[in-house]
Amino acid sequence: MPAKQAKGEYIETDTGNKVSRKSIIVGSQNIILGGKTIIQAECTVRGDLRRTIPSSSSSSSNSANVAIAIGRYCFLSRSSILRPPCKILKGQFSYYPMKIGDHVFVGEGSVVEAAAVGNRVTIGKNCVIGKFSIIKDCVRIEDGTVIAPNTVIPTFSLVRGRPGLVVEELAETAPEKLDLKQLYRMI
Amino acid sequence: MELDSIGVNNTTSHNVRYDPDFDPSSDDDDSPPFDPRNPRSAFSLFPLENLLYCEDCHQIRCPRCVLEEIVSYYCPSCLFEVPSSTVKTEGNRCTRNCFQCPICFASISVVSNSDQVTAPTGPYSLTCSYCHWSSKEIGLEFDKPANLTAQFAKQLKAAAAENPKPKYAEFSTYEENFARLKSHYTSQGIGAAGSGTGGLGVGRGATDDYGTSPGTLSRLMGLYTGGGHVGKRNVSGLSARGVGRDANGKKTELTEMEDVEIVGDEKDIIDRLIQVEFDETTTQAQNLCQSRQPKFKSQLRPIATLLRTKRSKRCRACRHILVKPEPKVQSTRFRIKLVAMNYIPAINISRLDPTTSYHSLPPLSTHQFLLTVTNPLFDPISVSLSTPQKTPGKYPSIVTILCPEFEVGANTDAWDEVLKEDSSGEKKSRRGRGDRDRSDGTVWDSGRNWSTVVIEERDEEDEKVVQVPIFVRIEYEAEVGMDSGDVGDVPGGDGRKEKKEHAYWCVLYLGKIGRMHANYKYLLPRRGVIHA
């Protein structure tokens, strides 16, 4: 568990987010943090990679600008990378927004390019979450897993391997075990 | 409190001396302490979070002592719920567009093969985005990017029709194979009784699937015991025929089965094996996922995604429901969830000296750990811990719990903790750091619903994992009749308190003893001499 950091290591926002001064946040106007989320040093969050073609569902202009939306009590460990997924659709290249739920832990050195990550998801160290993958609620991804692009991981799954496959079902207590409120209090 | 990964392996035994009617007076009975190194222990130890609790039996229920019932079927890839009637008719695989790569088992998606960029058209193929396998490699392409299972089945049928000899057909359908087998068994008089064989294997009770007539049974037994061969599918026709003749002295079922089975010609396979590279043959994992165990990668087909289930769990003893999930696929909620975590105190281990590593504890020395018991109940509990003096196994460690009997506070409102922490922060730090005399049998530290005691371990050998079995007994007084979670259906209690008790074994993994320096082997006998 991370030790208590020296004062001034984090910038704290009104909603309780703690963002390390040493993190690399690009395009912060396109990033939403839900509150009480911690971003550690050397993390990269690429808010600048936003949608370049208008959304087909033509929602309000405000939400169209959001590249990365992160929920509450999330924890981005050292040198992890969040990058919105991209693809060429009908000849046009574009990035697509990434949505991350509450209580999501991203381990050291992991790269996340998922389209959606649900609530209470723990991603281990040095994982790669492929483009446009969808990870549902209550999922644990073990260290070093590589999830192939476009993969869907259902709820209560333990994912392991390269390519990452569901190897086990999590117990009923998983929602309590994957809660990150305690972790926030430690920082 | 430390939460190092190796220290929190709090495991609870399955049924070894776990008994709610456990009599404390007969504590020192003859039964030996729980041995975590016994080969059978692996089947009876579970982490606390995997255990359930039956309120009616007042017992811990492990995954082995529950009955499961399927609530709903769904595809883990497209997350569509599949009605159980469809599962019975169509099988337990996704019938939409979900497939797995036959090479690496990642989910594969449909990709257009046309050159047109702006408006992609057919043909489409299934491509793995992990290993770049494409269904084009086996000549499988689709006209439309939807309803792939039906298109796939159609192509298989067409290919089978082109090549009338099913033995050598690259593509042959499951249905045809099934129909052939069915007609065969019907002619044998087996299929008539077991007409519902379509439902086999998808969660049907195994009561009447094989028919009830004794003739049917003996015929089936004859089929399977006569040869003693397990892998009939790969056994060549020759040996099957031989077995058939041996068993009954005439042409029997096995020979007939050979006609309906699709067995690759072994000579063909051997010839091809000589020609191809090793890389073009299938691995065992790839082989086992296919319907007829192909030898070559070119024969692999995309695997339709296996459906997953949501299941409710019942106590095996009293059949009361312990877990009932919401049937909706994406929901993580439960209608009923009786987990042991809410009834049984959690035990955590952490280092007393934060500089030691769990993975290499200094050998031949005494290690001290902090054992924390956290109470999930709304009543204060009194805990007594006992452990064998020496841990079981070839190289025992001497284990001492410095304070084996203590109290743990109730799991009251969380706000109490916050208020208490403000006022008693000083007190706690004094207790933790100032009180160096740890041999006086007092609690090391305690909080709202947790208490920590010191556990000492002295090892006599190096290089092993220290596993300490601990017998935990908790006693508490709960209000009778209050449905506060820890009391069952006890009628007519008005504030009366009732004594409750739990006793069970658990095993703590303290860490691994590190390696001694190189001349340790020379030191050891000398040490023995000194002690003698």
XYZ file of C-alpha atoms in Angstrom, chain A:
187
model
C 0.000 0.000 0.000
C 1.284 3.456 -0.778
C 2.816 5.341 2.074
C 1.554 8.722 3.113
C 2.903 11.224 0.637
C 4.728 14.397 1.512
C 2.521 17.455 1.626
C 2.192 19.223 -1.669
C 2.589 16.072 -3.738
C -1.059 16.240 -4.736
C -3.281 19.035 -5.923
C -6.645 18.573 -4.272
C -9.780 19.763 -6.038
C -13.033 20.917 -4.462
C -14.609 17.502 -4.960
C -11.713 15.734 -3.256
C -9.785 14.583 -6.286
C -6.069 14.325 -5.666
C -3.945 14.763 -8.734
C -0.188 14.423 -8.504
C 1.839 17.396 -9.637
C 4.074 14.960 -11.482
C 1.242 13.450 -13.538
C 0.774 14.291 -17.189
C -2.767 15.452 -17.807
C -3.349 16.583 -21.356
C -6.526 18.335 -22.437
C -7.865 18.685 -18.915
C -10.938 20.552 -20.179
C -12.088 17.270 -21.746
C -11.626 15.208 -18.600
C -14.251 14.741 -15.914
C -13.230 13.476 -12.499
C -16.151 12.363 -10.344
C -14.508 13.219 -7.028
C -12.232 11.519 -4.514
C -10.202 10.120 -7.361
C -6.434 9.830 -7.007
C -4.028 10.234 -9.885
C -0.484 9.333 -8.922
C 2.799 10.588 -10.298
C 3.812 9.890 -13.892
C 0.266 8.959 -14.905
C -0.775 10.023 -18.351
C -4.388 10.948 -19.029
C -4.965 11.947 -22.621
C -7.961 14.215 -22.594
C -6.781 15.844 -25.817
C -7.665 12.778 -27.851
C -11.294 13.604 -28.292
C -13.839 12.785 -30.903
C -13.149 14.547 -34.172
C -16.295 13.508 -36.030
C -19.656 14.499 -34.594
C -21.488 11.865 -32.618
C -24.247 10.125 -34.523
C -26.565 10.331 -31.554
C -25.979 14.129 -31.628
C -26.180 14.702 -27.922
C -25.550 18.077 -26.376
C -22.350 19.798 -27.385
C -21.164 19.690 -23.795
C -20.952 15.913 -23.522
C -19.483 15.616 -26.996
C -16.356 17.330 -25.737
C -15.716 14.828 -22.979
C -12.855 12.484 -23.863
C -12.427 10.735 -20.529
C -14.996 10.543 -17.749
C -13.829 9.028 -14.469
C -16.123 8.246 -11.550
C -15.603 8.481 -7.808
C -12.985 6.752 -5.660
C -10.827 5.747 -8.594
C -7.112 5.210 -8.221
C -4.634 5.561 -11.046
C -1.307 4.131 -9.894
C 2.103 5.383 -10.917
C 2.891 5.537 -14.641
C -0.449 4.194 -15.795
C -1.887 5.514 -19.040
C -5.497 6.309 -19.942
C -5.968 6.844 -23.638
C -9.310 7.049 -25.418
C -9.706 4.357 -28.087
C -9.529 5.226 -31.767
C -10.640 3.625 -35.005
C -11.417 4.371 -38.610
C -15.137 4.247 -39.267
C -16.385 4.813 -42.824
C -13.027 6.205 -43.816
C -12.859 8.707 -41.006
C -10.375 8.412 -38.192
C -11.585 9.434 -34.790
C -11.092 8.924 -31.106
C -14.057 7.863 -29.023
C -14.840 8.772 -25.439
C -13.783 6.548 -22.573
C -15.981 6.094 -19.543
C -14.663 4.807 -16.246
C -16.993 4.036 -13.344
C -16.554 4.268 -9.584
C -13.990 2.402 -7.470
C -11.750 1.581 -10.401
C -8.133 0.765 -9.597
C -5.533 0.898 -12.343
C -2.234 -0.753 -11.431
C 1.269 0.532 -12.080
C 2.286 0.749 -15.706
C -1.055 -0.390 -17.097
C -2.414 1.013 -20.325
C -6.173 1.406 -20.585
C -7.820 2.014 -23.943
C -11.208 0.615 -23.043
C -14.452 2.152 -24.236
C -16.079 1.553 -20.868
C -14.947 0.312 -17.495
C -17.694 -0.376 -14.972
C -17.825 0.097 -11.232
C -15.545 -1.748 -8.814
C -13.004 -2.925 -11.317
C -9.440 -3.668 -10.264
C -6.803 -3.728 -12.974
C -3.429 -5.115 -11.904
C 0.085 -3.999 -12.751
C 1.389 -3.888 -16.313
C -1.909 -4.746 -17.960
C -3.065 -3.699 -21.387
C -6.783 -3.154 -21.780
C -7.332 -3.190 -25.536
C -9.177 -0.662 -27.631
C -12.962 -0.550 -27.301
C -13.054 -3.313 -24.734
C -15.956 -3.116 -22.325
C -15.401 -4.181 -18.753
C -18.515 -4.588 -16.673
C -18.939 -4.173 -12.913
C -17.060 -6.214 -10.293
C -14.164 -7.500 -12.327
C -10.625 -8.256 -11.213
C -7.894 -8.275 -13.831
C -4.663 -9.866 -12.676
C -1.173 -8.436 -13.174
C 0.229 -8.644 -16.679
C -3.057 -9.407 -18.417
C -3.482 -8.313 -22.010
C -7.117 -7.922 -22.992
C -7.661 -8.049 -26.736
C -9.427 -5.132 -28.446
C -13.250 -5.265 -28.584
C -13.462 -7.791 -25.744
C -16.427 -7.729 -23.395
C -15.806 -8.888 -19.824
C -19.024 -9.695 -17.936
C -19.649 -9.031 -14.247
C -18.012 -11.055 -11.465
C -15.086 -12.210 -13.590
C -11.480 -12.899 -12.764
C -9.409 -12.259 -15.875
C -5.905 -13.554 -16.458
C -3.456 -14.305 -19.246
C -2.408 -13.137 -22.675
C -4.926 -12.796 -24.219
C -6.927 -12.095 -21.098
C -9.674 -14.649 -20.598
C -12.208 -15.111 -17.839
C -10.663 -17.849 -15.731
C -12.878 -17.790 -12.692
C -16.035 -16.369 -11.248
C -15.628 -13.958 -8.340
C -17.386 -14.690 -5.071
C -20.544 -12.878 -3.989
C -18.445 -10.707 -1.704
C -16.589 -9.142 -4.630
C -18.408 -5.778 -4.436
C -17.184 -5.296 -0.860
C -13.697 -6.562 -1.654
C -13.267 -4.241 -4.624
C -14.360 -1.148 -2.728
C -11.700 1.566 -2.770
C -12.990 3.919 -0.080
C -10.342 2.701 2.362
C -7.630 3.297 -0.198
C -8.660 6.923 -0.640
C -8.420 7.503 3.095
C -4.848 6.239 3.147
C -3.555 8.909 0.769
